[in-house]
């Protein structure tokens, strides 16, 4: 592998890690809104196992990215762009879970393992997974 190609792979991996954190927050906020009608910072922190300060920093970042609306001491809500990101992340997660189930992974393990995997796959890979599942689903 050439140095340029290797550098490209590492750059892609770094970007995927950064994107994964953002998508995890947005997806969790969507889950909380769907379940409870709102996403409070304390609930986000509890579910992610992080401090309130960490959540506040990330919410500020998500606001800058126009993914959420939030005011101090108020709930966090998704913008249209944030909702779209959450839905796309959920869709990718479901595709990876379906693939893992088709190849024989039990449901609980498939759901756990898919977390993270869906953020690292290219759109082409996810499309291939989806087509594979269609062909092999029983």
PDB file of C-alpha atoms in Angstrom:
ATOM      1  CA  UNK A   1       0.000   0.000   0.000  1.00  0.00           C
ATOM      2  CA  UNK A   2       1.337   3.415  -0.906  1.00  0.00           C
ATOM      3  CA  UNK A   3       1.845   6.048   1.807  1.00  0.00           C
ATOM      4  CA  UNK A   4      -0.778   8.303   0.193  1.00  0.00           C
ATOM      5  CA  UNK A   5      -3.331   5.519   0.124  1.00  0.00           C
ATOM      6  CA  UNK A   6      -2.597   4.590   3.729  1.00  0.00           C
ATOM      7  CA  UNK A   7      -2.915   8.243   4.779  1.00  0.00           C
ATOM      8  CA  UNK A   8      -6.254   8.382   2.997  1.00  0.00           C
ATOM      9  CA  UNK A   9      -7.494   5.328   4.940  1.00  0.00           C
ATOM     10  CA  UNK A  10      -6.422   6.826   8.275  1.00  0.00           C
ATOM     11  CA  UNK A  11      -8.035  10.161   7.406  1.00  0.00           C
ATOM     12  CA  UNK A  12     -11.287   8.376   6.581  1.00  0.00           C
ATOM     13  CA  UNK A  13     -11.140   6.480   9.897  1.00  0.00           C
ATOM     14  CA  UNK A  14     -10.600   9.695  11.892  1.00  0.00           C
ATOM     15  CA  UNK A  15     -13.533  11.343  10.135  1.00  0.00           C
ATOM     16  CA  UNK A  16     -15.706   8.272  10.796  1.00  0.00           C
ATOM     17  CA  UNK A  17     -14.940   8.409  14.541  1.00  0.00           C
ATOM     18  CA  UNK A  18     -15.884  12.087  14.701  1.00  0.00           C
ATOM     19  CA  UNK A  19     -19.050  11.536  12.684  1.00  0.00           C
ATOM     20  CA  UNK A  20     -19.963   8.522  14.837  1.00  0.00           C
ATOM     21  CA  UNK A  21     -20.104  10.614  18.011  1.00  0.00           C
ATOM     22  CA  UNK A  22     -22.234  13.281  16.355  1.00  0.00           C
ATOM     23  CA  UNK A  23     -24.618  10.709  14.893  1.00  0.00           C
ATOM     24  CA  UNK A  24     -24.872   8.848  18.215  1.00  0.00           C
ATOM     25  CA  UNK A  25     -25.947  12.042  19.968  1.00  0.00           C
ATOM     26  CA  UNK A  26     -28.443  12.970  17.259  1.00  0.00           C
ATOM     27  CA  UNK A  27     -29.884   9.456  17.136  1.00  0.00           C
ATOM     28  CA  UNK A  28     -30.206   9.331  20.933  1.00  0.00           C
ATOM     29  CA  UNK A  29     -31.896  12.739  21.012  1.00  0.00           C
ATOM     30  CA  UNK A  30     -34.392  11.446  18.424  1.00  0.00           C
ATOM     31  CA  UNK A  31     -35.000   8.311  20.524  1.00  0.00           C
ATOM     32  CA  UNK A  32     -35.629  10.371  23.661  1.00  0.00           C
ATOM     33  CA  UNK A  33     -37.990  12.725  21.822  1.00  0.00           C
ATOM     34  CA  UNK A  34     -39.876   9.748  20.382  1.00  0.00           C
ATOM     35  CA  UNK A  35     -40.089   8.053  23.808  1.00  0.00           C
ATOM     36  CA  UNK A  36     -40.601  11.034  26.127  1.00  0.00           C
ATOM     37  CA  UNK A  37     -41.513  14.001  23.925  1.00  0.00           C
ATOM     38  CA  UNK A  38     -38.260  15.764  24.808  1.00  0.00           C
ATOM     39  CA  UNK A  39     -34.551  15.163  25.248  1.00  0.00           C
ATOM     40  CA  UNK A  40     -33.146  16.552  28.482  1.00  0.00           C
ATOM     41  CA  UNK A  41     -29.390  16.899  28.934  1.00  0.00           C
ATOM     42  CA  UNK A  42     -29.552  14.801  32.105  1.00  0.00           C
ATOM     43  CA  UNK A  43     -31.219  11.952  30.174  1.00  0.00           C
ATOM     44  CA  UNK A  44     -28.691  12.192  27.346  1.00  0.00           C
ATOM     45  CA  UNK A  45     -25.831  12.047  29.867  1.00  0.00           C
ATOM     46  CA  UNK A  46     -27.350   9.056  31.657  1.00  0.00           C
ATOM     47  CA  UNK A  47     -27.893   7.069  28.458  1.00  0.00           C
ATOM     48  CA  UNK A  48     -24.419   7.805  27.095  1.00  0.00           C
ATOM     49  CA  UNK A  49     -22.655   7.399  30.433  1.00  0.00           C
ATOM     50  CA  UNK A  50     -21.034  10.832  30.251  1.00  0.00           C
ATOM     51  CA  UNK A  51     -21.162  13.965  32.391  1.00  0.00           C
ATOM     52  CA  UNK A  52     -23.594  16.817  31.971  1.00  0.00           C
ATOM     53  CA  UNK A  53     -20.677  19.064  31.020  1.00  0.00           C
ATOM     54  CA  UNK A  54     -19.775  16.709  28.178  1.00  0.00           C
ATOM     55  CA  UNK A  55     -23.364  16.782  26.943  1.00  0.00           C
ATOM     56  CA  UNK A  56     -23.490  20.572  27.144  1.00  0.00           C
ATOM     57  CA  UNK A  57     -20.311  20.874  25.049  1.00  0.00           C
ATOM     58  CA  UNK A  58     -21.661  18.510  22.422  1.00  0.00           C
ATOM     59  CA  UNK A  59     -25.070  20.198  22.341  1.00  0.00           C
ATOM     60  CA  UNK A  60     -23.316  23.524  21.715  1.00  0.00           C
ATOM     61  CA  UNK A  61     -21.432  21.895  18.849  1.00  0.00           C
ATOM     62  CA  UNK A  62     -24.619  20.355  17.441  1.00  0.00           C
ATOM     63  CA  UNK A  63     -26.279  23.788  17.594  1.00  0.00           C
ATOM     64  CA  UNK A  64     -23.402  25.260  15.579  1.00  0.00           C
ATOM     65  CA  UNK A  65     -23.931  22.505  13.025  1.00  0.00           C
ATOM     66  CA  UNK A  66     -27.671  23.334  12.885  1.00  0.00           C
ATOM     67  CA  UNK A  67     -28.612  19.840  14.066  1.00  0.00           C
ATOM     68  CA  UNK A  68     -30.378  20.821  17.302  1.00  0.00           C
ATOM     69  CA  UNK A  69     -32.160  23.703  18.971  1.00  0.00           C
ATOM     70  CA  UNK A  70     -31.547  24.191  22.676  1.00  0.00           C
ATOM     71  CA  UNK A  71     -31.578  26.885  25.313  1.00  0.00           C
ATOM     72  CA  UNK A  72     -29.798  26.708  28.678  1.00  0.00           C
ATOM     73  CA  UNK A  73     -31.754  24.601  31.204  1.00  0.00           C
ATOM     74  CA  UNK A  74     -34.232  23.543  28.526  1.00  0.00           C
ATOM     75  CA  UNK A  75     -34.761  20.385  26.492  1.00  0.00           C
ATOM     76  CA  UNK A  76     -32.901  19.690  23.275  1.00  0.00           C
ATOM     77  CA  UNK A  77     -34.845  19.337  20.030  1.00  0.00           C
ATOM     78  CA  UNK A  78     -33.725  18.295  16.564  1.00  0.00           C
ATOM     79  CA  UNK A  79     -33.822  20.597  13.584  1.00  0.00           C
ATOM     80  CA  UNK A  80     -35.084  19.150  10.304  1.00  0.00           C
ATOM     81  CA  UNK A  81     -31.455  18.486   9.381  1.00  0.00           C
ATOM     82  CA  UNK A  82     -30.884  16.744  12.719  1.00  0.00           C
ATOM     83  CA  UNK A  83     -33.973  14.581  12.259  1.00  0.00           C
ATOM     84  CA  UNK A  84     -32.785  13.571   8.780  1.00  0.00           C
ATOM     85  CA  UNK A  85     -29.378  12.611  10.186  1.00  0.00           C
ATOM     86  CA  UNK A  86     -31.001  10.552  12.955  1.00  0.00           C
ATOM     87  CA  UNK A  87     -33.236   8.724  10.491  1.00  0.00           C
ATOM     88  CA  UNK A  88     -30.318   7.976   8.154  1.00  0.00           C
ATOM     89  CA  UNK A  89     -28.272   6.660  11.075  1.00  0.00           C
ATOM     90  CA  UNK A  90     -31.143   4.424  12.197  1.00  0.00           C
ATOM     91  CA  UNK A  91     -31.552   3.097   8.649  1.00  0.00           C
ATOM     92  CA  UNK A  92     -27.851   2.223   8.430  1.00  0.00           C
ATOM     93  CA  UNK A  93     -28.059   0.523  11.826  1.00  0.00           C
ATOM     94  CA  UNK A  94     -31.026  -1.585  10.683  1.00  0.00           C
ATOM     95  CA  UNK A  95     -29.188  -2.615   7.501  1.00  0.00           C
ATOM     96  CA  UNK A  96     -26.147  -3.803   9.463  1.00  0.00           C
ATOM     97  CA  UNK A  97     -28.343  -5.632  11.998  1.00  0.00           C
ATOM     98  CA  UNK A  98     -30.191  -7.361   9.162  1.00  0.00           C
ATOM     99  CA  UNK A  99     -26.909  -8.464   7.589  1.00  0.00           C
ATOM    100  CA  UNK A 100     -25.599  -9.836  10.877  1.00  0.00           C
ATOM    101  CA  UNK A 101     -28.862 -11.707  11.473  1.00  0.00           C
ATOM    102  CA  UNK A 102     -28.752 -13.238   7.971  1.00  0.00           C
ATOM    103  CA  UNK A 103     -25.243 -14.575   8.599  1.00  0.00           C
ATOM    104  CA  UNK A 104     -26.373 -16.159  11.875  1.00  0.00           C
ATOM    105  CA  UNK A 105     -25.630 -13.651  14.620  1.00  0.00           C
ATOM    106  CA  UNK A 106     -28.204 -13.644  17.432  1.00  0.00           C
ATOM    107  CA  UNK A 107     -30.390 -10.558  17.713  1.00  0.00           C
ATOM    108  CA  UNK A 108     -28.901  -9.060  20.894  1.00  0.00           C
ATOM    109  CA  UNK A 109     -25.348  -9.432  19.620  1.00  0.00           C
ATOM    110  CA  UNK A 110     -26.302  -8.095  16.185  1.00  0.00           C
ATOM    111  CA  UNK A 111     -27.799  -4.941  17.718  1.00  0.00           C
ATOM    112  CA  UNK A 112     -24.743  -4.402  19.924  1.00  0.00           C
ATOM    113  CA  UNK A 113     -22.213  -5.087  17.166  1.00  0.00           C
ATOM    114  CA  UNK A 114     -24.035  -2.948  14.621  1.00  0.00           C
ATOM    115  CA  UNK A 115     -23.479   0.066  16.886  1.00  0.00           C
ATOM    116  CA  UNK A 116     -20.389   1.617  15.437  1.00  0.00           C
ATOM    117  CA  UNK A 117     -20.246  -0.562  12.337  1.00  0.00           C
ATOM    118  CA  UNK A 118     -22.950   1.475  10.627  1.00  0.00           C
ATOM    119  CA  UNK A 119     -20.887   4.633  10.986  1.00  0.00           C
ATOM    120  CA  UNK A 120     -17.819   3.119   9.335  1.00  0.00           C
ATOM    121  CA  UNK A 121     -19.384   1.693   6.171  1.00  0.00           C
ATOM    122  CA  UNK A 122     -19.431   3.580   2.909  1.00  0.00           C
ATOM    123  CA  UNK A 123     -22.768   4.066   1.134  1.00  0.00           C
ATOM    124  CA  UNK A 124     -21.618   1.490  -1.445  1.00  0.00           C
ATOM    125  CA  UNK A 125     -20.918  -1.083   1.261  1.00  0.00           C
ATOM    126  CA  UNK A 126     -24.278  -0.467   2.923  1.00  0.00           C
ATOM    127  CA  UNK A 127     -26.039  -0.865  -0.426  1.00  0.00           C
ATOM    128  CA  UNK A 128     -24.210  -4.168  -0.962  1.00  0.00           C
ATOM    129  CA  UNK A 129     -25.257  -5.298   2.536  1.00  0.00           C
ATOM    130  CA  UNK A 130     -28.857  -4.371   1.774  1.00  0.00           C
ATOM    131  CA  UNK A 131     -28.829  -6.287  -1.519  1.00  0.00           C
ATOM    132  CA  UNK A 132     -27.194  -9.302   0.153  1.00  0.00           C
ATOM    133  CA  UNK A 133     -29.885  -9.344   2.831  1.00  0.00           C
ATOM    134  CA  UNK A 134     -32.640  -9.150   0.186  1.00  0.00           C
ATOM    135  CA  UNK A 135     -31.169 -12.147  -1.636  1.00  0.00           C
ATOM    136  CA  UNK A 136     -30.597 -14.270   1.477  1.00  0.00           C
ATOM    137  CA  UNK A 137     -33.452 -13.390   3.812  1.00  0.00           C
ATOM    138  CA  UNK A 138     -35.537 -16.423   4.670  1.00  0.00           C
TER     139      UNK A 138
END
